[in-house]
Amino acid sequence: MNGASPLPRTVWIALVALTLLAYVFQLEGLAVAPRFVGTAVLITAFVKVRLIGLHYMELKRTVLPLRLAFEAWVVMLGGALITLFALV
């Protein structure tokens, strides 16, 4: 453990926290609009996708075009799904 970066643990804690946050958003006891809940859950899902891609799939250290393609994919797909969810 000497010299080991605390980053994987920090990312894992963030992923768990985002999962719990998404769970809290969807609780039936909350008096919040369903569109807000759905949008919040989608946003947390795509933040988790980005964290996993960058830190566990090591896209953070890859060549720039591949990383930019991944970042663009996350933003475009997330934006498209959130837009479609808002329209339906």
Short mmCIF file of N, CA, C and O in Angstrom, two decimals:
data_model
loop_
_atom_site.label_atom_id
_atom_site.label_comp_id
_atom_site.label_asym_id
_atom_site.label_seq_id
_atom_site.Cartn_x
_atom_site.Cartn_y
_atom_site.Cartn_z
N MET A 1 0.81 -1.19 0.00
CA MET A 1 0.00 0.00 0.00
C MET A 1 0.85 1.26 0.00
O MET A 1 0.33 2.32 -0.20
N ASN A 2 2.12 1.13 0.24
CA ASN A 2 2.98 2.31 0.25
C ASN A 2 3.04 2.92 -1.13
O ASN A 2 3.29 2.25 -2.11
N GLY A 3 2.82 4.21 -1.20
CA GLY A 3 2.89 4.91 -2.47
C GLY A 3 1.66 4.73 -3.34
O GLY A 3 1.60 5.24 -4.44
N ALA A 4 0.67 3.96 -2.88
CA ALA A 4 -0.53 3.74 -3.68
C ALA A 4 -1.39 5.00 -3.66
O ALA A 4 -1.52 5.69 -2.66
N SER A 5 -1.94 5.29 -4.80
CA SER A 5 -2.78 6.47 -4.93
C SER A 5 -4.15 6.22 -4.29
O SER A 5 -4.73 5.14 -4.46
N PRO A 6 -4.69 7.19 -3.57
CA PRO A 6 -6.02 7.02 -2.97
C PRO A 6 -7.13 7.20 -3.99
O PRO A 6 -8.29 7.08 -3.68
N LEU A 7 -6.76 7.47 -5.26
CA LEU A 7 -7.76 7.77 -6.27
C LEU A 7 -8.78 6.65 -6.49
O LEU A 7 -9.98 6.92 -6.54
N PRO A 8 -8.38 5.38 -6.65
CA PRO A 8 -9.41 4.35 -6.85
C PRO A 8 -10.43 4.29 -5.72
O PRO A 8 -11.62 4.12 -5.97
N ARG A 9 -9.97 4.45 -4.50
CA ARG A 9 -10.89 4.43 -3.36
C ARG A 9 -11.82 5.65 -3.41
O ARG A 9 -13.02 5.53 -3.17
N THR A 10 -11.27 6.80 -3.75
CA THR A 10 -12.08 8.01 -3.84
C THR A 10 -13.13 7.89 -4.94
O THR A 10 -14.29 8.26 -4.74
N VAL A 11 -12.73 7.36 -6.08
CA VAL A 11 -13.68 7.17 -7.18
C VAL A 11 -14.75 6.16 -6.78
O VAL A 11 -15.94 6.36 -7.06
N TRP A 12 -14.36 5.09 -6.11
CA TRP A 12 -15.33 4.10 -5.68
C TRP A 12 -16.33 4.71 -4.70
O TRP A 12 -17.54 4.46 -4.81
N ILE A 13 -15.85 5.52 -3.77
CA ILE A 13 -16.75 6.19 -2.82
C ILE A 13 -17.71 7.12 -3.56
O ILE A 13 -18.90 7.18 -3.25
N ALA A 14 -17.20 7.83 -4.56
CA ALA A 14 -18.07 8.71 -5.35
C ALA A 14 -19.13 7.91 -6.09
O ALA A 14 -20.30 8.32 -6.17
N LEU A 15 -18.75 6.75 -6.65
CA LEU A 15 -19.72 5.91 -7.35
C LEU A 15 -20.80 5.40 -6.41
O LEU A 15 -21.99 5.38 -6.76
N VAL A 16 -20.41 4.98 -5.23
CA VAL A 16 -21.39 4.51 -4.24
C VAL A 16 -22.31 5.66 -3.83
O VAL A 16 -23.53 5.49 -3.73
N ALA A 17 -21.73 6.84 -3.61
CA ALA A 17 -22.54 8.00 -3.21
C ALA A 17 -23.53 8.37 -4.31
O ALA A 17 -24.70 8.69 -4.03
N LEU A 18 -23.09 8.33 -5.57
CA LEU A 18 -24.00 8.64 -6.68
C LEU A 18 -25.10 7.60 -6.81
O LEU A 18 -26.25 7.93 -7.14
N THR A 19 -24.78 6.34 -6.54
CA THR A 19 -25.80 5.29 -6.57
C THR A 19 -26.84 5.52 -5.49
O THR A 19 -28.05 5.42 -5.73
N LEU A 20 -26.38 5.86 -4.29
CA LEU A 20 -27.31 6.14 -3.19
C LEU A 20 -28.14 7.39 -3.48
O LEU A 20 -29.33 7.44 -3.16
N LEU A 21 -27.52 8.39 -4.09
CA LEU A 21 -28.24 9.61 -4.46
C LEU A 21 -29.35 9.29 -5.46
O LEU A 21 -30.48 9.79 -5.33
N ALA A 22 -29.06 8.47 -6.46
CA ALA A 22 -30.07 8.08 -7.44
C ALA A 22 -31.20 7.31 -6.76
O ALA A 22 -32.37 7.49 -7.10
N TYR A 23 -30.87 6.48 -5.79
CA TYR A 23 -31.89 5.75 -5.05
C TYR A 23 -32.78 6.70 -4.26
O TYR A 23 -34.00 6.56 -4.25
N VAL A 24 -32.18 7.67 -3.61
CA VAL A 24 -32.94 8.65 -2.82
C VAL A 24 -33.85 9.46 -3.74
O VAL A 24 -35.00 9.75 -3.38
N PHE A 25 -33.37 9.79 -4.93
CA PHE A 25 -34.20 10.55 -5.87
C PHE A 25 -35.48 9.80 -6.24
O PHE A 25 -36.52 10.41 -6.43
N GLN A 26 -35.40 8.49 -6.37
CA GLN A 26 -36.56 7.75 -6.86
C GLN A 26 -37.49 7.25 -5.76
O GLN A 26 -38.46 6.58 -6.07
N LEU A 27 -37.19 7.56 -4.52
CA LEU A 27 -38.08 7.13 -3.43
C LEU A 27 -39.48 7.71 -3.64
O LEU A 27 -39.65 8.86 -4.01
N GLU A 28 -40.46 6.89 -3.39
CA GLU A 28 -41.83 7.32 -3.62
C GLU A 28 -42.29 8.38 -2.62
O GLU A 28 -43.23 9.10 -2.88
N GLY A 29 -41.63 8.47 -1.50
CA GLY A 29 -42.03 9.43 -0.49
C GLY A 29 -41.69 10.87 -0.84
O GLY A 29 -42.20 11.80 -0.23
N LEU A 30 -40.83 11.07 -1.81
CA LEU A 30 -40.46 12.43 -2.19
C LEU A 30 -41.57 13.08 -3.01
O LEU A 30 -42.09 12.48 -3.93
N ALA A 31 -41.89 14.30 -2.66
CA ALA A 31 -42.92 15.03 -3.39
C ALA A 31 -42.25 15.90 -4.45
O ALA A 31 -42.25 17.12 -4.38
N VAL A 32 -41.66 15.24 -5.43
CA VAL A 32 -40.93 15.93 -6.49
C VAL A 32 -41.50 15.47 -7.82
O VAL A 32 -41.96 14.34 -7.96
N ALA A 33 -41.46 16.36 -8.80
CA ALA A 33 -41.98 16.04 -10.12
C ALA A 33 -41.22 14.85 -10.73
O ALA A 33 -40.00 14.78 -10.62
N PRO A 34 -41.94 13.93 -11.37
CA PRO A 34 -41.28 12.75 -11.95
C PRO A 34 -40.24 13.11 -13.01
O PRO A 34 -39.23 12.42 -13.14
N ARG A 35 -40.44 14.19 -13.75
CA ARG A 35 -39.45 14.58 -14.76
C ARG A 35 -38.14 15.01 -14.10
O ARG A 35 -37.06 14.73 -14.63
N PHE A 36 -38.25 15.67 -12.98
CA PHE A 36 -37.03 16.05 -12.25
C PHE A 36 -36.29 14.82 -11.75
O PHE A 36 -35.08 14.73 -11.87
N VAL A 37 -37.04 13.87 -11.24
CA VAL A 37 -36.44 12.64 -10.73
C VAL A 37 -35.75 11.88 -11.85
O VAL A 37 -34.60 11.45 -11.73
N GLY A 38 -36.44 11.72 -12.98
CA GLY A 38 -35.86 11.01 -14.11
C GLY A 38 -34.61 11.70 -14.65
O GLY A 38 -33.60 11.05 -14.96
N THR A 39 -34.67 13.02 -14.74
CA THR A 39 -33.51 13.77 -15.21
C THR A 39 -32.34 13.64 -14.24
O THR A 39 -31.20 13.45 -14.67
N ALA A 40 -32.61 13.72 -12.96
CA ALA A 40 -31.55 13.60 -11.96
C ALA A 40 -30.91 12.21 -12.00
O ALA A 40 -29.69 12.08 -11.90
N VAL A 41 -31.72 11.18 -12.17
CA VAL A 41 -31.19 9.81 -12.23
C VAL A 41 -30.34 9.64 -13.49
O VAL A 41 -29.26 9.03 -13.44
N LEU A 42 -30.79 10.18 -14.62
CA LEU A 42 -29.99 10.09 -15.85
C LEU A 42 -28.66 10.84 -15.73
O LEU A 42 -27.62 10.36 -16.18
N ILE A 43 -28.69 12.00 -15.11
CA ILE A 43 -27.46 12.76 -14.94
C ILE A 43 -26.48 12.00 -14.05
O ILE A 43 -25.30 11.89 -14.37
N THR A 44 -26.97 11.44 -12.95
CA THR A 44 -26.07 10.67 -12.08
C THR A 44 -25.53 9.45 -12.80
O THR A 44 -24.37 9.08 -12.62
N ALA A 45 -26.35 8.83 -13.65
CA ALA A 45 -25.89 7.65 -14.40
C ALA A 45 -24.76 8.03 -15.35
O ALA A 45 -23.76 7.31 -15.44
N PHE A 46 -24.88 9.15 -16.04
CA PHE A 46 -23.83 9.52 -16.99
C PHE A 46 -22.58 10.07 -16.29
O PHE A 46 -21.48 9.94 -16.82
N VAL A 47 -22.73 10.63 -15.12
CA VAL A 47 -21.55 11.00 -14.34
C VAL A 47 -20.81 9.73 -13.93
O VAL A 47 -19.57 9.67 -13.99
N LYS A 48 -21.55 8.70 -13.55
CA LYS A 48 -20.93 7.43 -13.19
C LYS A 48 -20.25 6.79 -14.40
O LYS A 48 -19.14 6.24 -14.28
N VAL A 49 -20.88 6.85 -15.57
CA VAL A 49 -20.27 6.31 -16.78
C VAL A 49 -18.94 7.00 -17.05
O VAL A 49 -17.93 6.36 -17.37
N ARG A 50 -18.92 8.31 -16.90
CA ARG A 50 -17.69 9.07 -17.14
C ARG A 50 -16.61 8.69 -16.14
O ARG A 50 -15.45 8.50 -16.50
N LEU A 51 -16.97 8.59 -14.86
CA LEU A 51 -15.99 8.20 -13.84
C LEU A 51 -15.40 6.82 -14.11
O LEU A 51 -14.19 6.62 -14.02
N ILE A 52 -16.25 5.87 -14.46
CA ILE A 52 -15.78 4.52 -14.73
C ILE A 52 -14.88 4.51 -15.97
O ILE A 52 -13.82 3.89 -15.97
N GLY A 53 -15.31 5.20 -17.01
CA GLY A 53 -14.51 5.24 -18.23
C GLY A 53 -13.15 5.87 -18.02
O GLY A 53 -12.13 5.35 -18.50
N LEU A 54 -13.11 6.97 -17.32
CA LEU A 54 -11.84 7.68 -17.15
C LEU A 54 -10.90 6.97 -16.18
O LEU A 54 -9.70 6.89 -16.43
N HIS A 55 -11.43 6.47 -15.08
CA HIS A 55 -10.55 5.98 -14.03
C HIS A 55 -10.33 4.47 -14.04
O HIS A 55 -9.24 4.00 -13.74
N TYR A 56 -11.36 3.69 -14.37
CA TYR A 56 -11.19 2.24 -14.32
C TYR A 56 -10.88 1.65 -15.69
O TYR A 56 -10.29 0.58 -15.77
N MET A 57 -11.28 2.31 -16.76
CA MET A 57 -10.93 1.84 -18.10
C MET A 57 -9.71 2.58 -18.63
O MET A 57 -9.32 2.41 -19.78
N GLU A 58 -9.15 3.42 -17.78
CA GLU A 58 -7.91 4.16 -18.04
C GLU A 58 -7.96 5.04 -19.28
O GLU A 58 -6.97 5.24 -19.97
N LEU A 59 -9.13 5.57 -19.59
CA LEU A 59 -9.23 6.50 -20.71
C LEU A 59 -8.65 7.86 -20.36
O LEU A 59 -8.46 8.69 -21.24
N LYS A 60 -8.37 8.07 -19.09
CA LYS A 60 -7.77 9.33 -18.66
C LYS A 60 -6.33 9.45 -19.18
O LYS A 60 -5.84 10.54 -19.43
N ARG A 61 -5.66 8.30 -19.35
CA ARG A 61 -4.26 8.29 -19.78
C ARG A 61 -4.06 7.87 -21.23
O ARG A 61 -2.96 7.59 -21.65
N THR A 62 -5.13 7.78 -21.98
CA THR A 62 -5.01 7.32 -23.35
C THR A 62 -4.71 8.48 -24.30
O THR A 62 -4.58 9.62 -23.86
N VAL A 63 -4.58 8.18 -25.57
CA VAL A 63 -4.32 9.23 -26.56
C VAL A 63 -5.49 10.21 -26.59
O VAL A 63 -6.64 9.83 -26.35
N LEU A 64 -5.20 11.45 -26.88
CA LEU A 64 -6.20 12.51 -26.80
C LEU A 64 -7.42 12.27 -27.70
O LEU A 64 -8.55 12.48 -27.24
N PRO A 65 -7.28 11.83 -28.95
CA PRO A 65 -8.49 11.62 -29.77
C PRO A 65 -9.46 10.60 -29.17
O PRO A 65 -10.68 10.78 -29.24
N LEU A 66 -8.93 9.53 -28.58
CA LEU A 66 -9.81 8.53 -27.97
C LEU A 66 -10.52 9.09 -26.75
O LEU A 66 -11.72 8.87 -26.56
N ARG A 67 -9.80 9.85 -25.95
CA ARG A 67 -10.43 10.45 -24.77
C ARG A 67 -11.49 11.46 -25.18
O ARG A 67 -12.58 11.49 -24.62
N LEU A 68 -11.19 12.28 -26.18
CA LEU A 68 -12.18 13.25 -26.64
C LEU A 68 -13.41 12.57 -27.24
O LEU A 68 -14.54 13.03 -27.05
N ALA A 69 -13.20 11.45 -27.94
CA ALA A 69 -14.33 10.70 -28.49
C ALA A 69 -15.21 10.16 -27.35
O ALA A 69 -16.44 10.22 -27.43
N PHE A 70 -14.58 9.66 -26.30
CA PHE A 70 -15.35 9.15 -25.16
C PHE A 70 -16.11 10.28 -24.47
O PHE A 70 -17.29 10.13 -24.16
N GLU A 71 -15.44 11.40 -24.24
CA GLU A 71 -16.10 12.54 -23.58
C GLU A 71 -17.28 13.04 -24.43
O GLU A 71 -18.35 13.33 -23.91
N ALA A 72 -17.07 13.12 -25.75
CA ALA A 72 -18.14 13.56 -26.64
C ALA A 72 -19.30 12.57 -26.62
O ALA A 72 -20.47 12.96 -26.62
N TRP A 73 -18.99 11.28 -26.59
CA TRP A 73 -20.03 10.26 -26.55
C TRP A 73 -20.88 10.40 -25.29
O TRP A 73 -22.11 10.34 -25.35
N VAL A 74 -20.22 10.61 -24.15
CA VAL A 74 -20.95 10.75 -22.89
C VAL A 74 -21.86 11.98 -22.93
O VAL A 74 -23.03 11.91 -22.58
N VAL A 75 -21.33 13.10 -23.41
CA VAL A 75 -22.11 14.34 -23.44
C VAL A 75 -23.27 14.23 -24.44
O VAL A 75 -24.40 14.59 -24.14
N MET A 76 -22.98 13.72 -25.64
CA MET A 76 -24.03 13.65 -26.67
C MET A 76 -25.11 12.64 -26.32
O MET A 76 -26.30 12.94 -26.45
N LEU A 77 -24.72 11.44 -25.89
CA LEU A 77 -25.72 10.44 -25.54
C LEU A 77 -26.51 10.86 -24.30
O LEU A 77 -27.74 10.71 -24.26
N GLY A 78 -25.82 11.38 -23.31
CA GLY A 78 -26.52 11.86 -22.12
C GLY A 78 -27.48 12.99 -22.44
O GLY A 78 -28.63 12.99 -22.00
N GLY A 79 -27.02 13.95 -23.23
CA GLY A 79 -27.89 15.05 -23.63
C GLY A 79 -29.08 14.59 -24.45
O GLY A 79 -30.21 15.06 -24.26
N ALA A 80 -28.85 13.64 -25.36
CA ALA A 80 -29.94 13.13 -26.19
C ALA A 80 -30.98 12.40 -25.34
O ALA A 80 -32.19 12.59 -25.52
N LEU A 81 -30.53 11.55 -24.43
CA LEU A 81 -31.47 10.81 -23.59
C LEU A 81 -32.25 11.73 -22.65
O LEU A 81 -33.46 11.55 -22.45
N ILE A 82 -31.58 12.72 -22.10
CA ILE A 82 -32.28 13.65 -21.22
C ILE A 82 -33.29 14.48 -22.02
O ILE A 82 -34.42 14.72 -21.58
N THR A 83 -32.91 14.89 -23.23
CA THR A 83 -33.84 15.64 -24.09
C THR A 83 -35.04 14.78 -24.46
O THR A 83 -36.19 15.24 -24.38
N LEU A 84 -34.80 13.54 -24.88
CA LEU A 84 -35.91 12.66 -25.22
C LEU A 84 -36.80 12.39 -24.01
O LEU A 84 -38.04 12.33 -24.13
N PHE A 85 -36.20 12.23 -22.85
CA PHE A 85 -37.00 12.01 -21.63
C PHE A 85 -37.87 13.22 -21.33
O PHE A 85 -39.02 13.08 -20.93
N ALA A 86 -37.34 14.42 -21.55
CA ALA A 86 -38.10 15.64 -21.27
C ALA A 86 -39.23 15.83 -22.27
O ALA A 86 -40.27 16.41 -21.93
N LEU A 87 -39.07 15.35 -23.50
CA LEU A 87 -40.09 15.54 -24.52
C LEU A 87 -41.23 14.54 -24.42
O LEU A 87 -42.34 14.83 -24.87
N VAL A 88 -40.98 13.39 -23.85
CA VAL A 88 -42.01 12.35 -23.82
C VAL A 88 -42.86 12.46 -22.59
O VAL A 88 -42.60 12.85 -21.58
#
